């Protein structure tokens, strides 16, 4: 239900420091084709804690968590890559220059890891989450003046 989903997102935006960029075809406003979730908060116990284990101190004032999502029907057509430039522009406009993957990427998702590497992300290290799932932390530094 797109209306229920929208209401949930509006509520989350009110609770958290988030920015969501959404994509849909002009003649299909009822269907989301893609979305980028940017979170400007780094709660303890998640990325800030995992990256510290990798020897990287994340600066909460300059780091954003990045969570892209593309509808299955739109995968492989370049939509995810097309979302990157406007996303990085928004990140820099809001004063951040380090982007980390929201929740990392599943270790078994080789396709996603390859996509992120192709677009400048570097591997930071592996982790195991609370459910026992293996993941990989990846990050991208994007200078504010770029």
XYZ file of C-alpha atoms in Angstrom:
146
model
C 0.000 0.000 0.000
C 1.850 3.135 -1.168
C -0.183 5.424 1.100
C 0.647 3.417 4.224
C 4.310 3.272 3.168
C 4.375 7.037 2.621
C 2.820 7.641 6.050
C 5.439 5.381 7.655
C 8.258 7.273 5.899
C 6.871 10.654 6.932
C 6.726 9.433 10.523
C 10.333 8.168 10.319
C 11.513 11.448 8.858
C 9.931 13.193 11.839
C 11.788 10.915 14.272
C 15.132 10.648 12.573
C 17.529 12.821 10.679
C 16.702 11.412 7.225
C 16.401 12.426 3.617
C 14.720 10.152 1.091
C 15.018 10.547 -2.653
C 12.344 8.640 -4.561
C 12.030 7.733 -8.230
C 8.920 6.867 -10.193
C 7.801 7.199 -13.775
C 5.779 10.367 -14.384
C 2.728 8.378 -15.453
C 3.036 5.915 -12.539
C 3.109 7.935 -9.292
C 1.514 4.955 -7.524
C 4.638 2.825 -8.008
C 8.116 3.428 -6.645
C 10.891 2.416 -9.017
C 13.719 3.311 -6.689
C 14.614 5.080 -3.494
C 17.687 6.299 -1.682
C 17.556 6.547 2.078
C 20.119 8.891 3.633
C 20.421 8.861 7.388
C 22.393 11.612 9.092
C 22.450 9.942 12.503
C 24.978 7.364 13.650
C 23.539 5.572 16.669
C 25.851 3.551 18.882
C 25.817 -0.165 18.240
C 25.556 0.039 14.463
C 27.888 1.531 11.846
C 29.789 3.717 14.307
C 30.559 0.648 16.451
C 31.312 -1.683 13.532
C 33.651 0.817 11.865
C 35.468 1.378 15.161
C 36.189 -2.370 15.174
C 37.799 -1.855 11.748
C 39.932 0.961 13.194
C 37.908 3.774 11.592
C 36.383 6.533 13.692
C 33.315 7.910 11.934
C 32.649 11.610 12.449
C 28.867 11.882 13.020
C 28.873 15.441 11.676
C 30.407 14.434 8.336
C 29.179 10.859 7.764
C 25.916 9.741 6.188
C 24.435 6.257 6.016
C 23.373 5.352 2.478
C 20.627 2.823 1.735
C 19.636 2.492 -1.918
C 16.752 0.365 -3.147
C 15.716 -0.338 -6.736
C 12.559 -2.265 -7.662
C 13.278 -5.742 -9.006
C 11.741 -4.834 -12.377
C 14.163 -1.908 -12.765
C 17.402 -3.676 -11.784
C 20.160 -3.904 -14.348
C 18.949 -0.906 -16.338
C 21.213 1.777 -14.878
C 18.733 3.343 -12.443
C 20.913 2.769 -9.373
C 23.925 4.366 -11.085
C 21.789 7.301 -12.225
C 20.755 7.968 -8.625
C 24.342 8.358 -7.401
C 25.243 11.836 -8.713
C 22.144 13.606 -7.303
C 22.582 11.658 -4.070
C 26.247 12.677 -3.682
C 25.296 16.289 -4.516
C 22.716 16.239 -1.694
C 25.219 14.648 0.706
C 27.823 17.335 -0.005
C 25.233 20.122 0.127
C 24.395 18.959 3.648
C 28.061 19.091 4.693
C 29.006 15.408 4.653
C 31.957 13.845 2.875
C 31.910 10.218 4.016
C 29.253 7.739 2.945
C 28.825 4.326 4.544
C 26.414 1.596 3.547
C 23.391 1.490 5.830
C 23.733 -1.922 7.491
C 26.634 -2.891 5.231
C 26.064 -5.288 2.348
C 25.393 -9.017 2.671
C 28.594 -10.962 2.134
C 26.823 -13.224 -0.367
C 25.603 -10.272 -2.463
C 28.590 -10.185 -4.792
C 26.671 -8.237 -7.449
C 25.977 -5.351 -5.056
C 29.577 -5.333 -3.809
C 30.811 -5.143 -7.391
C 28.425 -2.231 -8.086
C 29.632 -0.300 -5.035
C 33.314 -0.881 -5.869
C 32.741 0.220 -9.466
C 31.354 3.494 -8.072
C 34.245 4.214 -5.713
C 33.343 2.410 -2.493
C 36.136 0.557 -0.726
C 35.896 -2.490 1.499
C 36.416 -1.704 5.155
C 36.005 -5.188 6.571
C 33.666 -8.071 7.330
C 31.207 -8.340 10.206
C 28.561 -10.664 11.603
C 25.315 -9.038 12.711
C 23.151 -10.032 15.694
C 21.223 -12.554 13.584
C 24.434 -14.306 12.494
C 24.349 -12.901 8.955
C 27.729 -12.144 7.397
C 28.212 -8.718 5.907
C 30.830 -6.378 4.502
C 31.237 -2.746 5.482
C 32.057 -0.413 2.592
C 32.543 3.351 2.449
C 33.088 6.192 0.027
C 34.874 9.456 0.699
C 33.531 12.261 -1.446
C 35.296 15.604 -1.066
C 32.939 18.480 -0.339
C 34.274 20.484 -3.278
C 33.742 17.736 -5.891
